């Protein structure tokens, strides 16, 4: 009996009624250039004072090299580096990843789970930054208020290193 | 003229020219101010020039180079070389944190006349007694103290290397020193012998002066607490300079001390 109770309790804890989540779509555009390298990219959430509320993704070269597995060029993600990237001890589970080719990427972040964690109610900005070797650098920002009572759709359009960025906030 | 003497005279002209507009500017420019990775290096140019940051006049001597590592210990420059117009050296950033690179010059200058000829001398207090020949006329001795600095951070910045020595004019960053961004106000404190240097003019000039028609000098004034704030109009390397003089020469033959401080600071786009 006690065992059954435990199991029920565990189930209840593991599957909250409906976990609030962020569904993010990031487009890395194709570049018509002779020398192409996949961009480094970082995704994070800033509080209104621009401090980092959550590090969501860092895509950089994972290849081992004498210069440190691609970490040498991380400061090129200038804003991310300054706002908190340099505080991280890389690689971070669930955050670090390989660079991505051109395409559309869907990412889901669940409230209460790594890497999002629990966002306190307040105003935030989701930031996507991309920097490409011998290419350009671009930052796209999506301000939002958390939590939401109904699904909210936000989007922004990059112009060079990033394409469409859209964010669905689900209660 | 003896090569070493010429070097010191050029150096003296660059660092001791008092409050008036300085003809020649001494500087160090690192290849990067923010680095990361397993074994990052930077290479640094050091020169005395008119145009910023083009070596067009004289190499900066590296004898007085002091590199302070993030743990406060000194680090050695590598592959140092001095050419006609420019000195270069490498720094291996084996520690995480902020490095301070400084050319620290303290010494005495003398001008005098001997047998109708004007003479100049540079040296330290111990040499002064024997340096000026008997029969020299119109002897004028001035003490000088100058620092030319730049900063490089590997990973996360720290403040250990920024600790002032308490001698001469020094800069204490308040809001970061390798963290500067266009349009964002940056605050620093200027110290004279470790105490706030009040009421000093600080000027800042962005590099690439060759490609514009005006110096576009920005100025700020230090407050009673020695603090001043600069807001960078655009990204780039900036030459930041302050100079003053006082009567704390430290030797009885000299009544005046000339002081200057220069930093090369990098400002990045937002």
PDB file of N, CA and C in Angstrom, chain B residues 141-205:
ATOM      1  N   UNK B 141      67.136  70.145 -13.542  1.00  0.00           N
ATOM      2  CA  UNK B 141      66.843  68.715 -13.380  1.00  0.00           C
ATOM      3  C   UNK B 141      65.346  68.544 -13.116  1.00  0.00           C
ATOM      4  N   UNK B 142      64.753  67.625 -13.826  1.00  0.00           N
ATOM      5  CA  UNK B 142      63.323  67.353 -13.662  1.00  0.00           C
ATOM      6  C   UNK B 142      63.128  65.851 -13.469  1.00  0.00           C
ATOM      7  N   UNK B 143      62.273  65.511 -12.529  1.00  0.00           N
ATOM      8  CA  UNK B 143      61.940  64.102 -12.352  1.00  0.00           C
ATOM      9  C   UNK B 143      60.778  63.766 -13.271  1.00  0.00           C
ATOM     10  N   UNK B 144      60.735  62.526 -13.733  1.00  0.00           N
ATOM     11  CA  UNK B 144      59.611  62.138 -14.578  1.00  0.00           C
ATOM     12  C   UNK B 144      59.095  60.766 -14.170  1.00  0.00           C
ATOM     13  N   UNK B 145      57.827  60.601 -14.361  1.00  0.00           N
ATOM     14  CA  UNK B 145      57.194  59.333 -14.023  1.00  0.00           C
ATOM     15  C   UNK B 145      56.102  59.102 -15.050  1.00  0.00           C
ATOM     16  N   UNK B 146      56.204  58.009 -15.784  1.00  0.00           N
ATOM     17  CA  UNK B 146      55.168  57.761 -16.785  1.00  0.00           C
ATOM     18  C   UNK B 146      54.820  56.286 -16.839  1.00  0.00           C
ATOM     19  N   UNK B 147      53.596  56.042 -17.202  1.00  0.00           N
ATOM     20  CA  UNK B 147      53.106  54.675 -17.389  1.00  0.00           C
ATOM     21  C   UNK B 147      52.340  54.622 -18.682  1.00  0.00           C
ATOM     22  N   UNK B 148      52.636  53.613 -19.476  1.00  0.00           N
ATOM     23  CA  UNK B 148      51.879  53.361 -20.706  1.00  0.00           C
ATOM     24  C   UNK B 148      51.358  51.933 -20.570  1.00  0.00           C
ATOM     25  N   UNK B 149      50.050  51.797 -20.585  1.00  0.00           N
ATOM     26  CA  UNK B 149      49.480  50.483 -20.259  1.00  0.00           C
ATOM     27  C   UNK B 149      48.465  50.003 -21.287  1.00  0.00           C
ATOM     28  N   UNK B 150      48.222  48.717 -21.253  1.00  0.00           N
ATOM     29  CA  UNK B 150      47.072  48.152 -21.925  1.00  0.00           C
ATOM     30  C   UNK B 150      46.683  46.867 -21.183  1.00  0.00           C
ATOM     31  N   UNK B 151      45.519  46.343 -21.495  1.00  0.00           N
ATOM     32  CA  UNK B 151      44.972  45.244 -20.698  1.00  0.00           C
ATOM     33  C   UNK B 151      44.407  44.153 -21.601  1.00  0.00           C
ATOM     34  N   UNK B 152      44.592  42.910 -21.165  1.00  0.00           N
ATOM     35  CA  UNK B 152      44.071  41.772 -21.919  1.00  0.00           C
ATOM     36  C   UNK B 152      43.448  40.796 -20.928  1.00  0.00           C
ATOM     37  N   UNK B 153      42.251  40.312 -21.251  1.00  0.00           N
ATOM     38  CA  UNK B 153      41.594  39.360 -20.355  1.00  0.00           C
ATOM     39  C   UNK B 153      41.428  38.009 -21.041  1.00  0.00           C
ATOM     40  N   UNK B 154      41.847  36.973 -20.330  1.00  0.00           N
ATOM     41  CA  UNK B 154      41.604  35.596 -20.765  1.00  0.00           C
ATOM     42  C   UNK B 154      40.427  35.073 -19.965  1.00  0.00           C
ATOM     43  N   UNK B 155      39.301  34.831 -20.642  1.00  0.00           N
ATOM     44  CA  UNK B 155      38.109  34.336 -19.941  1.00  0.00           C
ATOM     45  C   UNK B 155      37.443  35.434 -19.135  1.00  0.00           C
ATOM     46  N   UNK B 156      37.214  35.137 -17.867  1.00  0.00           N
ATOM     47  CA  UNK B 156      36.489  36.071 -16.998  1.00  0.00           C
ATOM     48  C   UNK B 156      37.465  37.079 -16.394  1.00  0.00           C
ATOM     49  N   UNK B 157      37.125  38.368 -16.415  1.00  0.00           N
ATOM     50  CA  UNK B 157      38.069  39.366 -15.882  1.00  0.00           C
ATOM     51  C   UNK B 157      38.236  39.244 -14.363  1.00  0.00           C
ATOM     52  N   UNK B 158      39.393  39.667 -13.864  1.00  0.00           N
ATOM     53  CA  UNK B 158      39.557  39.825 -12.415  1.00  0.00           C
ATOM     54  C   UNK B 158      40.391  41.084 -12.171  1.00  0.00           C
ATOM     55  N   UNK B 159      40.502  41.487 -10.909  1.00  0.00           N
ATOM     56  CA  UNK B 159      41.056  42.815 -10.616  1.00  0.00           C
ATOM     57  C   UNK B 159      42.417  42.770  -9.929  1.00  0.00           C
ATOM     58  N   UNK B 160      42.978  41.585  -9.731  1.00  0.00           N
ATOM     59  CA  UNK B 160      44.233  41.509  -8.963  1.00  0.00           C
ATOM     60  C   UNK B 160      45.364  42.308  -9.616  1.00  0.00           C
ATOM     61  N   UNK B 161      45.503  42.172 -10.942  1.00  0.00           N
ATOM     62  CA  UNK B 161      46.611  42.856 -11.628  1.00  0.00           C
ATOM     63  C   UNK B 161      46.386  44.364 -11.704  1.00  0.00           C
ATOM     64  N   UNK B 162      45.151  44.802 -11.454  1.00  0.00           N
ATOM     65  CA  UNK B 162      44.828  46.230 -11.584  1.00  0.00           C
ATOM     66  C   UNK B 162      45.204  47.018 -10.324  1.00  0.00           C
ATOM     67  N   UNK B 163      45.601  46.301  -9.291  1.00  0.00           N
ATOM     68  CA  UNK B 163      45.948  46.945  -8.018  1.00  0.00           C
ATOM     69  C   UNK B 163      47.048  47.987  -8.259  1.00  0.00           C
ATOM     70  N   UNK B 164      46.812  49.236  -7.850  1.00  0.00           N
ATOM     71  CA  UNK B 164      47.816  50.267  -8.129  1.00  0.00           C
ATOM     72  C   UNK B 164      49.095  50.085  -7.305  1.00  0.00           C
ATOM     73  N   UNK B 165      50.209  50.563  -7.840  1.00  0.00           N
ATOM     74  CA  UNK B 165      51.484  50.456  -7.136  1.00  0.00           C
ATOM     75  C   UNK B 165      51.636  51.578  -6.120  1.00  0.00           C
ATOM     76  N   UNK B 166      50.849  52.662  -6.293  1.00  0.00           N
ATOM     77  CA  UNK B 166      50.969  53.803  -5.386  1.00  0.00           C
ATOM     78  C   UNK B 166      52.039  54.797  -5.796  1.00  0.00           C
ATOM     79  N   UNK B 167      52.615  54.587  -6.999  1.00  0.00           N
ATOM     80  CA  UNK B 167      53.651  55.513  -7.474  1.00  0.00           C
ATOM     81  C   UNK B 167      53.244  56.138  -8.795  1.00  0.00           C
ATOM     82  N   UNK B 168      53.254  57.466  -8.827  1.00  0.00           N
ATOM     83  CA  UNK B 168      52.950  58.170 -10.064  1.00  0.00           C
ATOM     84  C   UNK B 168      51.470  58.153 -10.380  1.00  0.00           C
ATOM     85  N   UNK B 169      51.173  58.489 -11.643  1.00  0.00           N
ATOM     86  CA  UNK B 169      49.779  58.502 -12.101  1.00  0.00           C
ATOM     87  C   UNK B 169      49.389  57.089 -12.512  1.00  0.00           C
ATOM     88  N   UNK B 170      48.241  56.652 -12.011  1.00  0.00           N
ATOM     89  CA  UNK B 170      47.761  55.316 -12.355  1.00  0.00           C
ATOM     90  C   UNK B 170      46.260  55.338 -12.587  1.00  0.00           C
ATOM     91  N   UNK B 171      45.798  54.332 -13.309  1.00  0.00           N
ATOM     92  CA  UNK B 171      44.378  54.230 -13.635  1.00  0.00           C
ATOM     93  C   UNK B 171      43.784  53.015 -12.934  1.00  0.00           C
ATOM     94  N   UNK B 172      42.684  53.242 -12.245  1.00  0.00           N
ATOM     95  CA  UNK B 172      41.976  52.135 -11.607  1.00  0.00           C
ATOM     96  C   UNK B 172      40.602  52.025 -12.274  1.00  0.00           C
ATOM     97  N   UNK B 173      40.389  50.977 -13.053  1.00  0.00           N
ATOM     98  CA  UNK B 173      39.090  50.846 -13.719  1.00  0.00           C
ATOM     99  C   UNK B 173      37.989  50.603 -12.685  1.00  0.00           C
ATOM    100  N   UNK B 174      36.866  51.299 -12.855  1.00  0.00           N
ATOM    101  CA  UNK B 174      35.738  51.119 -11.944  1.00  0.00           C
ATOM    102  C   UNK B 174      34.703  50.203 -12.600  1.00  0.00           C
ATOM    103  N   UNK B 175      34.449  50.427 -13.901  1.00  0.00           N
ATOM    104  CA  UNK B 175      33.408  49.640 -14.580  1.00  0.00           C
ATOM    105  C   UNK B 175      33.991  48.740 -15.665  1.00  0.00           C
ATOM    106  N   UNK B 176      35.133  48.128 -15.372  1.00  0.00           N
ATOM    107  CA  UNK B 176      35.710  47.205 -16.352  1.00  0.00           C
ATOM    108  C   UNK B 176      36.693  47.899 -17.269  1.00  0.00           C
ATOM    109  N   UNK B 177      37.641  47.144 -17.791  1.00  0.00           N
ATOM    110  CA  UNK B 177      38.673  47.757 -18.619  1.00  0.00           C
ATOM    111  C   UNK B 177      38.849  47.007 -19.944  1.00  0.00           C
ATOM    112  N   UNK B 178      38.444  45.744 -20.002  1.00  0.00           N
ATOM    113  CA  UNK B 178      38.478  45.014 -21.271  1.00  0.00           C
ATOM    114  C   UNK B 178      37.045  44.695 -21.682  1.00  0.00           C
ATOM    115  N   UNK B 179      36.135  45.488 -21.168  1.00  0.00           N
ATOM    116  CA  UNK B 179      34.708  45.210 -21.235  1.00  0.00           C
ATOM    117  C   UNK B 179      33.960  46.392 -21.813  1.00  0.00           C
ATOM    118  N   UNK B 180      34.658  47.211 -22.610  1.00  0.00           N
ATOM    119  CA  UNK B 180      34.085  48.499 -22.994  1.00  0.00           C
ATOM    120  C   UNK B 180      33.282  48.350 -24.277  1.00  0.00           C
ATOM    121  N   UNK B 181      32.142  49.016 -24.301  1.00  0.00           N
ATOM    122  CA  UNK B 181      31.224  48.894 -25.423  1.00  0.00           C
ATOM    123  C   UNK B 181      30.795  50.292 -25.862  1.00  0.00           C
ATOM    124  N   UNK B 182      30.683  50.487 -27.174  1.00  0.00           N
ATOM    125  CA  UNK B 182      30.276  51.785 -27.712  1.00  0.00           C
ATOM    126  C   UNK B 182      28.961  52.237 -27.077  1.00  0.00           C
ATOM    127  N   UNK B 183      28.894  53.527 -26.765  1.00  0.00           N
ATOM    128  CA  UNK B 183      27.654  54.092 -26.245  1.00  0.00           C
ATOM    129  C   UNK B 183      27.426  53.849 -24.761  1.00  0.00           C
ATOM    130  N   UNK B 184      28.237  53.001 -24.154  1.00  0.00           N
ATOM    131  CA  UNK B 184      28.066  52.714 -22.721  1.00  0.00           C
ATOM    132  C   UNK B 184      29.089  53.520 -21.932  1.00  0.00           C
ATOM    133  N   UNK B 185      28.642  54.307 -20.920  1.00  0.00           N
ATOM    134  CA  UNK B 185      29.612  55.084 -20.147  1.00  0.00           C
ATOM    135  C   UNK B 185      30.564  54.164 -19.375  1.00  0.00           C
ATOM    136  N   UNK B 186      31.839  54.504 -19.405  1.00  0.00           N
ATOM    137  CA  UNK B 186      32.846  53.731 -18.666  1.00  0.00           C
ATOM    138  C   UNK B 186      33.485  54.651 -17.632  1.00  0.00           C
ATOM    139  N   UNK B 187      33.573  54.185 -16.393  1.00  0.00           N
ATOM    140  CA  UNK B 187      34.119  55.009 -15.317  1.00  0.00           C
ATOM    141  C   UNK B 187      35.451  54.444 -14.839  1.00  0.00           C
ATOM    142  N   UNK B 188      36.380  55.375 -14.606  1.00  0.00           N
ATOM    143  CA  UNK B 188      37.715  55.015 -14.128  1.00  0.00           C
ATOM    144  C   UNK B 188      38.070  55.974 -12.995  1.00  0.00           C
ATOM    145  N   UNK B 189      39.077  55.590 -12.229  1.00  0.00           N
ATOM    146  CA  UNK B 189      39.599  56.496 -11.213  1.00  0.00           C
ATOM    147  C   UNK B 189      41.072  56.720 -11.502  1.00  0.00           C
ATOM    148  N   UNK B 190      41.458  57.992 -11.515  1.00  0.00           N
ATOM    149  CA  UNK B 190      42.852  58.337 -11.725  1.00  0.00           C
ATOM    150  C   UNK B 190      43.484  58.567 -10.355  1.00  0.00           C
ATOM    151  N   UNK B 191      44.647  57.935 -10.141  1.00  0.00           N
ATOM    152  CA  UNK B 191      45.309  58.044  -8.846  1.00  0.00           C
ATOM    153  C   UNK B 191      46.675  58.697  -9.025  1.00  0.00           C
ATOM    154  N   UNK B 192      47.037  59.533  -8.067  1.00  0.00           N
ATOM    155  CA  UNK B 192      48.371  60.120  -8.045  1.00  0.00           C
ATOM    156  C   UNK B 192      49.030  59.657  -6.746  1.00  0.00           C
ATOM    157  N   UNK B 193      50.083  58.879  -6.884  1.00  0.00           N
ATOM    158  CA  UNK B 193      50.744  58.234  -5.735  1.00  0.00           C
ATOM    159  C   UNK B 193      49.721  57.493  -4.872  1.00  0.00           C
ATOM    160  N   UNK B 194      48.769  56.859  -5.524  1.00  0.00           N
ATOM    161  CA  UNK B 194      47.801  56.031  -4.818  1.00  0.00           C
ATOM    162  C   UNK B 194      46.601  56.772  -4.272  1.00  0.00           C
ATOM    163  N   UNK B 195      46.605  58.111  -4.386  1.00  0.00           N
ATOM    164  CA  UNK B 195      45.460  58.883  -3.880  1.00  0.00           C
ATOM    165  C   UNK B 195      44.689  59.481  -5.063  1.00  0.00           C
ATOM    166  N   UNK B 196      43.381  59.722  -4.881  1.00  0.00           N
ATOM    167  CA  UNK B 196      42.598  60.263  -5.996  1.00  0.00           C
ATOM    168  C   UNK B 196      43.231  61.529  -6.587  1.00  0.00           C
ATOM    169  N   UNK B 197      43.359  61.561  -7.899  1.00  0.00           N
ATOM    170  CA  UNK B 197      43.920  62.725  -8.588  1.00  0.00           C
ATOM    171  C   UNK B 197      42.753  63.590  -9.056  1.00  0.00           C
ATOM    172  N   UNK B 198      42.487  64.655  -8.327  1.00  0.00           N
ATOM    173  CA  UNK B 198      41.313  65.494  -8.610  1.00  0.00           C
ATOM    174  C   UNK B 198      41.645  66.559  -9.654  1.00  0.00           C
ATOM    175  N   UNK B 199      40.639  66.913 -10.440  1.00  0.00           N
ATOM    176  CA  UNK B 199      40.735  68.062 -11.344  1.00  0.00           C
ATOM    177  C   UNK B 199      41.702  67.899 -12.499  1.00  0.00           C
ATOM    178  N   UNK B 200      41.987  66.681 -12.897  1.00  0.00           N
ATOM    179  CA  UNK B 200      42.887  66.484 -14.044  1.00  0.00           C
ATOM    180  C   UNK B 200      42.082  66.291 -15.322  1.00  0.00           C
ATOM    181  N   UNK B 201      42.651  66.804 -16.413  1.00  0.00           N
ATOM    182  CA  UNK B 201      42.009  66.599 -17.710  1.00  0.00           C
ATOM    183  C   UNK B 201      42.453  65.258 -18.270  1.00  0.00           C
ATOM    184  N   UNK B 202      41.492  64.495 -18.748  1.00  0.00           N
ATOM    185  CA  UNK B 202      41.802  63.218 -19.385  1.00  0.00           C
ATOM    186  C   UNK B 202      41.343  63.327 -20.828  1.00  0.00           C
ATOM    187  N   UNK B 203      42.201  62.927 -21.746  1.00  0.00           N
ATOM    188  CA  UNK B 203      41.756  62.981 -23.139  1.00  0.00           C
ATOM    189  C   UNK B 203      41.781  61.594 -23.742  1.00  0.00           C
ATOM    190  N   UNK B 204      40.897  61.394 -24.698  1.00  0.00           N
ATOM    191  CA  UNK B 204      40.807  60.093 -25.368  1.00  0.00           C
ATOM    192  C   UNK B 204      40.686  60.333 -26.866  1.00  0.00           C
ATOM    193  N   UNK B 205      41.500  59.611 -27.615  1.00  0.00           N
ATOM    194  CA  UNK B 205      41.476  59.733 -29.073  1.00  0.00           C
ATOM    195  C   UNK B 205      41.392  58.327 -29.662  1.00  0.00           C
TER     196      UNK B 205
END
